[in-house]
């Protein structure tokens, strides 16, 4: 999975990769040539007392060293740029894929896991690529070249290498095989820490209100301890690797000196050759250690690559149309024909055989008990979900065939949990219409009963809004979300329980203004509060995902027991009448 991901993402960077490989090859060849020159200086210069030979070959060594340094700098430069570009492309690809997900896919992965995959997982793959470009490319060249040069110096002494390299390979393989499952567990437990921390930050007010600080601290301590336990396990294995490698290196160095001394004594090799052989041994061992360092990173990067590929390989259940409809009549006529929705693997569908018609100039309300599928039904129109049966039509066209940008201009949704982005009041209101003027913003705020409190803020339209709108109250957040949709001026307005945080006076004033503002538009309201929807032109009653009643308030009170129970749970018989 890791190789496939890297091969796909690095394809556009073949030229810089080829250049850095060439630079790494040159600098490694220069490194391999230096010990041979040093041996010549010792045997033909130092031993014979030839100063001219020493100076000439010393100057040559300096020149080769400069070439090595320049090539190494160039290789690291291109390697760092390519690795950074890889990280940028992976983050962009994951972000784009997540943006295409419907609510179903986002819920399947979970926000904390998606954040970890976009940041930490991508960083691990990027770091592996950087280490590969700067270390791993030169490691096999240095290892093979060192062995060849060592054989050229003394074949019998090279027998030491026959024992050293396999031992190192076996030690590294045994440790790496145990590291991989630990790294997967580490990433999963990092997801858990992110989830717990996110919940505690987001739900801080609830925690304080119920005085559950100690309980939440215990939850975080447990998640943190689980992550620490796995991290210590992998850390212990990593800590074991270097002592094992260094032990093998030191033993082999002693063996080379021991047997080399006997070879020199017997006249089989010279002192300079022994010095060069030791240098080649160290280069071989260094290349193995670089490979070892890479092997330590590979298991974790492989796990991260699998997690990234899971996101990139997940197709959204809301698929963009192949030949999208780019124009609608823009009348705002909404029709739902036999629509149903079922989550994958669910025993029962959320919605079954829903029929609904909402016309311009009318207000259609949807009411039902909790879990009856009201919000899911509304989500089918802007394609937050796609109906698994039946169809949803806007101006006679199935929404699944409409260009997403066109559909977004026709349909305006105020969600059940309104979300405000970090910025200002103005930037949030212009989210659906970037070209809206200040006058249009103030008009929308006035209709949404938010003009008074916004004008009281320091800066007015330029007043800062924190992430999620946490610096304003729930009712103010709902009114700003309604104003944001009004600025968009769609033909179809969808209000998903968007008045629940408003007091009755503000609710009544807002609905009165809203009625005038949307007089020619199609309005669909989902609400729990009967007073919000009792004057609607048409009320749809849902129960367990089915339509069990359609009509006006007085008709349903007389004929529909489900609607009557909902109304009488909030109002008296006299108030309901």
Coordinates of N, CA and C in Angstrom, one line a residue, residues 391-576:
X391 N -37.2 9.4 -5.7 CA -36.5 10.5 -6.3 C -37.0 11.8 -5.6
X392 N -36.1 12.9 -5.7 CA -36.4 14.2 -5.2 C -36.2 15.1 -6.4
X393 N -37.3 15.9 -6.7 CA -37.3 16.7 -7.9 C -37.3 18.2 -7.5
X394 N -36.5 19.0 -8.1 CA -36.6 20.5 -8.0 C -36.9 21.0 -9.4
X395 N -38.0 21.7 -9.5 CA -38.4 22.2 -10.8 C -38.5 21.1 -11.9
X396 N -38.9 19.9 -11.4 CA -39.2 18.8 -12.3 C -37.9 18.0 -12.6
X397 N -36.7 18.4 -12.1 CA -35.5 17.7 -12.4 C -35.0 17.0 -11.1
X398 N -34.6 15.7 -11.3 CA -34.0 15.0 -10.2 C -32.7 15.7 -9.7
X399 N -32.7 15.9 -8.4 CA -31.5 16.6 -7.8 C -30.2 15.9 -8.1
X400 N -30.3 14.6 -8.3 CA -29.0 13.8 -8.5 C -28.4 14.1 -9.9
X401 N -29.2 14.8 -10.8 CA -28.7 15.1 -12.1 C -28.4 16.6 -12.2
X402 N -28.6 17.4 -11.2 CA -28.4 18.8 -11.2 C -26.9 19.1 -10.8
X403 N -26.3 20.1 -11.5 CA -25.0 20.6 -11.1 C -25.0 21.0 -9.7
X404 N -24.1 20.6 -8.8 CA -24.1 21.0 -7.4 C -24.1 22.5 -7.1
X405 N -23.4 23.3 -8.0 CA -23.4 24.7 -7.8 C -24.8 25.3 -8.1
X406 N -25.4 24.8 -9.1 CA -26.8 25.3 -9.5 C -27.7 24.9 -8.3
X407 N -27.6 23.7 -7.8 CA -28.5 23.2 -6.8 C -28.3 24.1 -5.5
X408 N -27.1 24.4 -5.2 CA -26.8 25.3 -4.0 C -27.4 26.6 -4.1
X409 N -27.5 27.2 -5.3 CA -28.1 28.5 -5.5 C -29.6 28.5 -5.4
X410 N -30.2 27.3 -5.7 CA -31.7 27.2 -5.7 C -32.1 26.8 -4.3
X411 N -31.4 26.0 -3.6 CA -31.8 25.5 -2.3 C -30.9 26.1 -1.2
X412 N -31.6 26.7 -0.2 CA -30.9 27.3 1.0 C -31.3 26.5 2.2
X413 N -30.3 26.0 3.0 CA -30.6 25.2 4.1 C -30.1 25.9 5.4
X414 N -31.0 26.0 6.4 CA -30.5 26.4 7.7 C -30.5 25.1 8.6
X415 N -29.4 24.6 8.9 CA -29.3 23.3 9.6 C -29.8 23.3 11.0
X416 N -30.0 22.1 11.5 CA -30.5 22.0 12.9 C -29.5 22.5 13.9
X417 N -28.2 22.3 13.6 CA -27.1 22.9 14.5 C -26.3 23.9 13.6
X418 N -26.7 25.2 13.7 CA -26.1 26.1 12.8 C -24.6 26.3 13.2
X419 N -23.8 26.4 12.2 CA -22.3 26.5 12.4 C -21.9 27.8 11.8
X420 N -21.1 28.6 12.6 CA -20.5 29.8 12.1 C -19.0 29.6 12.1
X421 N -18.4 30.2 11.0 CA -16.9 30.0 10.8 C -16.2 31.2 11.5
X422 N -14.9 30.9 11.8 CA -14.1 31.9 12.4 C -13.9 33.1 11.4
X423 N -14.1 34.3 11.8 CA -14.0 35.4 10.9 C -14.8 36.6 11.5
X424 N -15.7 37.2 10.7 CA -16.5 38.3 11.2 C -18.0 38.0 10.8
X425 N -18.9 38.8 11.3 CA -20.3 38.7 11.0 C -20.5 38.7 9.5
X426 N -19.8 39.7 8.9 CA -19.9 39.9 7.4 C -19.5 38.7 6.6
X427 N -18.3 38.2 7.0 CA -17.8 37.0 6.2 C -18.7 35.8 6.3
X428 N -19.3 35.6 7.5 CA -20.2 34.5 7.7 C -21.5 34.7 6.8
X429 N -22.0 36.0 6.8 CA -23.3 36.2 6.1 C -23.0 36.1 4.6
X430 N -21.8 36.5 4.1 CA -21.5 36.4 2.7 C -21.1 35.0 2.2
X431 N -21.2 34.0 3.1 CA -20.7 32.7 2.8 C -21.5 32.2 1.5
X432 N -22.7 32.4 1.4 CA -23.5 31.9 0.3 C -23.6 32.9 -0.9
X433 N -23.2 34.2 -0.6 CA -23.3 35.2 -1.7 C -22.1 36.2 -1.5
X434 N -20.9 35.9 -2.0 CA -19.8 36.8 -1.7 C -19.9 38.2 -2.2
X435 N -20.9 38.5 -3.1 CA -21.0 39.8 -3.7 C -22.1 40.6 -3.0
X436 N -22.7 40.1 -1.9 CA -23.7 40.9 -1.2 C -23.2 42.2 -0.7
X437 N -24.0 43.2 -0.8 CA -23.6 44.5 -0.2 C -23.9 44.6 1.2
X438 N -23.4 45.7 1.9 CA -23.6 45.8 3.3 C -25.1 46.1 3.6
X439 N -25.8 46.8 2.6 CA -27.2 47.1 2.8 C -28.0 45.8 2.7
X440 N -27.6 44.8 1.9 CA -28.3 43.5 1.8 C -28.0 42.7 3.1
X441 N -26.9 42.8 3.7 CA -26.6 42.1 4.9 C -27.4 42.7 6.0
X442 N -27.5 44.0 6.1 CA -28.3 44.6 7.2 C -29.8 44.3 7.0
X443 N -30.3 44.2 5.8 CA -31.7 43.9 5.5 C -31.9 42.4 6.0
X444 N -31.0 41.5 5.6 CA -31.2 40.1 6.1 C -31.2 40.0 7.6
X445 N -30.3 40.7 8.2 CA -30.2 40.7 9.7 C -31.5 41.3 10.3
X446 N -32.1 42.3 9.7 CA -33.3 42.8 10.2 C -34.5 41.8 10.1
X447 N -34.6 41.1 9.0 CA -35.6 40.1 8.8 C -35.4 39.0 9.9
X448 N -34.1 38.6 10.1 CA -33.8 37.5 11.0 C -33.8 38.0 12.5
X449 N -34.2 39.2 12.7 CA -34.3 39.8 14.1 C -32.9 39.8 14.8
X450 N -31.9 40.0 13.9 CA -30.5 40.0 14.5 C -29.9 41.3 14.3
X451 N -30.5 42.3 13.7 CA -29.9 43.6 13.4 C -29.6 44.3 14.7
X452 N -30.5 44.3 15.7 CA -30.2 45.0 16.9 C -29.0 44.5 17.7
X453 N -28.9 43.2 17.8 CA -27.7 42.7 18.6 C -26.4 42.9 17.8
X454 N -26.5 42.8 16.4 CA -25.2 42.9 15.7 C -24.8 44.4 15.7
X455 N -25.7 45.3 15.6 CA -25.3 46.8 15.7 C -24.8 47.1 17.0
X456 N -25.1 46.3 18.1 CA -24.6 46.6 19.4 C -23.2 46.0 19.6
X457 N -22.8 45.1 18.7 CA -21.4 44.6 18.8 C -20.4 45.6 18.4
X458 N -19.2 45.5 19.0 CA -18.1 46.4 18.6 C -17.6 46.0 17.2
X459 N -17.8 47.0 16.3 CA -17.5 46.7 14.9 C -18.6 46.4 14.0
X460 N -19.8 46.1 14.6 CA -21.0 45.8 13.8 C -20.8 44.6 12.9
X461 N -20.8 44.8 11.5 CA -20.6 43.7 10.6 C -19.2 43.2 10.7
X462 N -18.3 44.0 11.1 CA -16.9 43.6 11.2 C -16.6 43.0 12.6
X463 N -17.6 42.8 13.4 CA -17.4 42.2 14.8 C -16.8 40.7 14.6
X464 N -15.9 40.3 15.4 CA -15.3 39.0 15.2 C -16.2 37.9 15.7
X465 N -16.2 36.8 15.0 CA -16.9 35.6 15.3 C -15.9 34.4 15.5
X466 N -16.0 33.8 16.6 CA -15.0 32.7 16.9 C -15.5 31.4 16.1
X467 N -14.6 30.4 16.1 CA -14.9 29.2 15.4 C -16.1 28.5 16.0
X468 N -17.1 28.2 15.2 CA -18.3 27.6 15.7 C -19.3 28.6 16.2
X469 N -18.9 29.9 16.3 CA -19.8 30.9 16.8 C -20.0 30.8 18.3
X470 N -18.9 30.3 19.0 CA -19.0 30.1 20.5 C -19.1 31.4 21.3
X471 N -18.8 32.6 20.6 CA -18.8 33.8 21.4 C -20.2 34.5 21.3
X472 N -21.2 33.8 20.7 CA -22.5 34.3 20.7 C -23.5 33.2 21.2
X473 N -24.7 33.6 21.6 CA -25.6 32.7 22.2 C -26.2 31.8 21.2
X474 N -26.9 30.7 21.6 CA -27.5 29.8 20.7 C -28.5 30.5 19.8
X475 N -29.4 31.3 20.4 CA -30.4 32.0 19.7 C -29.8 33.0 18.7
X476 N -28.7 33.7 19.1 CA -28.0 34.6 18.1 C -27.4 33.8 17.0
X477 N -26.9 32.7 17.3 CA -26.3 31.8 16.3 C -27.3 31.4 15.3
X478 N -28.5 31.0 15.8 CA -29.6 30.6 14.8 C -30.0 31.8 14.0
X479 N -30.1 33.0 14.5 CA -30.6 34.1 13.7 C -29.5 34.5 12.7
X480 N -28.2 34.4 13.0 CA -27.2 34.7 12.0 C -27.2 33.7 10.9
X481 N -27.5 32.4 11.3 CA -27.6 31.3 10.2 C -28.8 31.6 9.3
X482 N -29.9 32.0 9.9 CA -31.1 32.3 9.0 C -30.7 33.5 8.1
X483 N -30.1 34.6 8.7 CA -29.7 35.7 7.9 C -28.8 35.3 6.8
X484 N -27.8 34.4 7.0 CA -26.9 33.9 6.0 C -27.7 33.3 4.8
X485 N -28.7 32.5 5.1 CA -29.5 31.9 4.0 C -30.3 33.0 3.3
X486 N -30.8 34.0 4.0 CA -31.6 35.0 3.4 C -30.7 35.8 2.4
X487 N -29.4 36.0 2.8 CA -28.5 36.8 1.9 C -28.3 36.0 0.6
X488 N -28.4 34.7 0.7 CA -28.2 33.8 -0.5 C -29.4 34.0 -1.5
X489 N -30.6 34.2 -1.0 CA -31.8 34.4 -1.7 C -32.1 33.3 -2.7
X490 N -32.3 32.1 -2.1 CA -32.6 30.9 -2.9 C -34.1 30.9 -3.3
X491 N -34.5 29.9 -4.1 CA -36.0 29.8 -4.4 C -36.6 28.8 -3.4
X492 N -35.8 28.0 -2.8 CA -36.4 27.0 -1.8 C -35.6 27.2 -0.5
X493 N -36.4 27.5 0.6 CA -35.8 27.7 1.9 C -36.1 26.4 2.7
X494 N -35.1 25.8 3.3 CA -35.3 24.7 4.2 C -34.9 25.1 5.6
X495 N -35.8 25.0 6.5 CA -35.5 25.4 7.9 C -35.6 24.1 8.8
X496 N -34.4 23.6 9.2 CA -34.4 22.4 10.0 C -34.4 22.7 11.5
X497 N -35.6 22.8 12.1 CA -35.7 23.1 13.5 C -34.9 24.4 13.8
X498 N -35.0 25.4 13.0 CA -34.1 26.5 13.1 C -34.5 27.6 14.0
X499 N -35.7 27.4 14.7 CA -36.2 28.4 15.6 C -36.3 27.9 17.1
X500 N -35.7 26.8 17.3 CA -35.8 26.1 18.6 C -35.2 26.9 19.8
X501 N -34.1 27.7 19.5 CA -33.4 28.5 20.5 C -34.0 29.9 20.7
X502 N -35.1 30.2 20.0 CA -35.6 31.6 20.1 C -36.8 31.6 21.1
X503 N -36.9 32.7 21.8 CA -38.1 32.9 22.7 C -39.3 33.1 21.8
X504 N -40.5 33.0 22.4 CA -41.7 33.0 21.6 C -41.9 34.3 20.9
X505 N -41.6 35.4 21.6 CA -41.8 36.8 20.9 C -40.9 36.9 19.7
X506 N -39.6 36.5 19.9 CA -38.7 36.6 18.8 C -39.1 35.7 17.6
X507 N -39.5 34.5 18.0 CA -40.0 33.5 17.0 C -41.1 34.1 16.2
X508 N -42.1 34.7 16.9 CA -43.3 35.2 16.2 C -42.9 36.4 15.3
X509 N -42.0 37.3 15.8 CA -41.6 38.4 15.0 C -40.8 38.0 13.8
X510 N -39.9 37.0 14.0 CA -39.1 36.5 12.9 C -39.9 35.8 11.8
X511 N -40.9 35.0 12.2 CA -41.7 34.3 11.2 C -42.6 35.3 10.5
X512 N -43.1 36.4 11.1 CA -43.8 37.4 10.4 C -43.0 38.1 9.3
X513 N -41.8 38.5 9.7 CA -40.9 39.1 8.7 C -40.5 38.1 7.6
X514 N -40.3 36.9 8.0 CA -39.9 35.8 7.1 C -41.0 35.6 6.1
X515 N -42.2 35.6 6.5 CA -43.3 35.4 5.7 C -43.4 36.4 4.5
X516 N -43.1 37.6 4.9 CA -43.1 38.7 3.8 C -41.9 38.5 2.9
X517 N -40.7 38.2 3.5 CA -39.5 38.1 2.7 C -39.5 36.9 1.7
X518 N -40.2 35.8 2.1 CA -40.2 34.6 1.3 C -41.6 34.4 0.7
X519 N -42.3 35.4 0.5 CA -43.7 35.3 0.0 C -43.8 34.5 -1.3
X520 N -42.8 34.7 -2.2 CA -42.8 34.1 -3.5 C -41.9 32.8 -3.6
X521 N -41.3 32.5 -2.5 CA -40.4 31.3 -2.5 C -41.1 30.1 -1.9
X522 N -40.5 28.9 -2.0 CA -41.0 27.7 -1.4 C -40.3 27.6 0.0
X523 N -41.1 27.4 1.0 CA -40.6 27.3 2.4 C -41.0 25.9 2.9
X524 N -40.0 25.2 3.4 CA -40.2 23.9 4.1 C -39.6 24.1 5.5
X525 N -40.4 23.8 6.5 CA -40.0 24.0 7.9 C -40.1 22.7 8.7
X526 N -39.0 22.3 9.3 CA -39.1 21.1 10.2 C -39.0 21.7 11.6
X527 N -39.9 21.4 12.5 CA -40.0 22.0 13.8 C -40.6 21.0 14.8
X528 N -40.2 21.2 16.0 CA -40.8 20.4 17.1 C -41.9 21.2 17.8
X529 N -41.7 22.6 17.7 CA -42.7 23.5 18.4 C -43.9 23.7 17.5
X530 N -45.1 23.3 18.0 CA -46.3 23.4 17.2 C -46.6 24.8 16.8
X531 N -46.4 25.8 17.7 CA -46.7 27.2 17.4 C -45.9 27.7 16.2
X532 N -44.8 27.1 15.9 CA -44.0 27.5 14.7 C -44.6 27.1 13.4
X533 N -45.4 26.0 13.4 CA -45.9 25.4 12.1 C -47.4 25.4 12.0
X534 N -48.1 25.8 13.0 CA -49.6 25.6 13.0 C -50.2 26.4 11.9
X535 N -49.6 27.5 11.4 CA -50.2 28.3 10.4 C -49.7 28.0 9.0
X536 N -49.0 26.9 8.8 CA -48.4 26.4 7.5 C -49.6 26.1 6.6
X537 N -49.3 26.2 5.3 CA -50.3 25.9 4.3 C -50.5 24.3 4.2
X538 N -49.5 23.6 4.6 CA -49.5 22.2 4.5 C -48.6 21.6 5.6
X539 N -49.1 20.7 6.4 CA -48.3 20.0 7.4 C -48.2 18.5 7.1
X540 N -46.9 18.1 7.1 CA -46.7 16.7 6.9 C -46.3 16.0 8.2
X541 N -47.0 15.0 8.6 CA -46.8 14.3 9.9 C -46.0 13.0 9.6
X542 N -44.8 12.9 10.2 CA -44.0 11.7 10.1 C -44.0 10.9 11.3
X543 N -44.0 9.6 11.2 CA -43.9 8.7 12.3 C -43.2 7.4 11.9
X544 N -42.0 7.2 12.5 CA -41.1 6.1 12.2 C -40.8 6.0 10.7
X545 N -40.5 7.2 10.1 CA -40.1 7.2 8.7 C -41.2 7.2 7.7
X546 N -42.4 7.2 8.1 CA -43.6 7.2 7.2 C -44.4 8.4 7.3
X547 N -45.1 8.8 6.2 CA -46.0 9.9 6.2 C -47.3 9.3 6.7
X548 N -47.8 9.8 7.9 CA -49.1 9.3 8.5 C -50.2 10.4 8.4
X549 N -49.9 11.6 7.9 CA -50.9 12.6 7.8 C -50.4 13.8 7.0
X550 N -51.3 14.4 6.2 CA -51.1 15.6 5.4 C -52.3 16.4 5.5
X551 N -52.1 17.7 5.8 CA -53.2 18.6 5.9 C -52.9 19.9 6.6
X552 N -53.9 20.7 6.9 CA -53.7 21.9 7.7 C -53.9 21.6 9.2
X553 N -53.7 22.5 10.0 CA -53.7 22.3 11.5 C -55.0 21.8 11.9
X554 N -56.1 22.5 11.6 CA -57.4 22.1 12.1 C -57.9 20.7 11.5
X555 N -57.5 20.4 10.3 CA -57.8 19.1 9.7 C -57.1 18.0 10.4
X556 N -55.9 18.2 10.7 CA -55.1 17.1 11.3 C -55.5 16.9 12.8
X557 N -55.9 18.0 13.4 CA -56.4 17.9 14.8 C -57.7 17.1 14.9
X558 N -58.4 17.1 13.8 CA -59.7 16.4 13.8 C -59.5 14.9 13.3
X559 N -58.5 14.7 12.4 CA -58.5 13.4 11.8 C -57.2 12.6 12.1
X560 N -56.1 13.2 12.6 CA -54.9 12.5 12.8 C -54.5 12.4 14.2
X561 N -54.5 11.2 14.8 CA -54.2 10.9 16.2 C -52.8 11.2 16.5
X562 N -51.8 10.9 15.6 CA -50.4 11.2 15.9 C -50.1 12.7 16.1
X563 N -50.7 13.5 15.1 CA -50.5 14.9 15.2 C -51.2 15.5 16.4
X564 N -52.4 15.0 16.8 CA -53.1 15.5 17.9 C -52.3 15.2 19.2
X565 N -51.7 14.0 19.3 CA -50.9 13.7 20.5 C -49.7 14.7 20.6
X566 N -49.1 15.0 19.5 CA -47.9 16.0 19.5 C -48.4 17.3 20.0
X567 N -49.5 17.8 19.4 CA -50.0 19.1 19.8 C -50.4 19.2 21.2
X568 N -51.2 18.2 21.7 CA -51.7 18.3 23.1 C -50.6 18.0 24.1
X569 N -49.4 17.6 23.7 CA -48.3 17.4 24.6 C -47.6 18.8 24.8
X570 N -48.0 19.8 24.0 CA -47.4 21.2 24.1 C -48.5 22.2 24.5
X571 N -49.7 22.0 24.0 CA -50.8 23.0 24.2 C -52.0 22.3 24.9
X572 N -52.8 23.2 25.4 CA -54.1 22.7 26.0 C -55.1 22.6 24.8
X573 N -56.2 21.9 25.1 CA -57.2 21.7 24.0 C -57.7 23.1 23.5
X574 N -57.9 24.1 24.4 CA -58.4 25.4 24.0 C -57.3 26.1 23.2
X575 N -56.0 26.0 23.6 CA -55.0 26.7 22.8 C -54.8 26.0 21.5
X576 N -54.9 24.7 21.4 CA -54.8 24.0 20.1 C -55.9 24.4 19.1

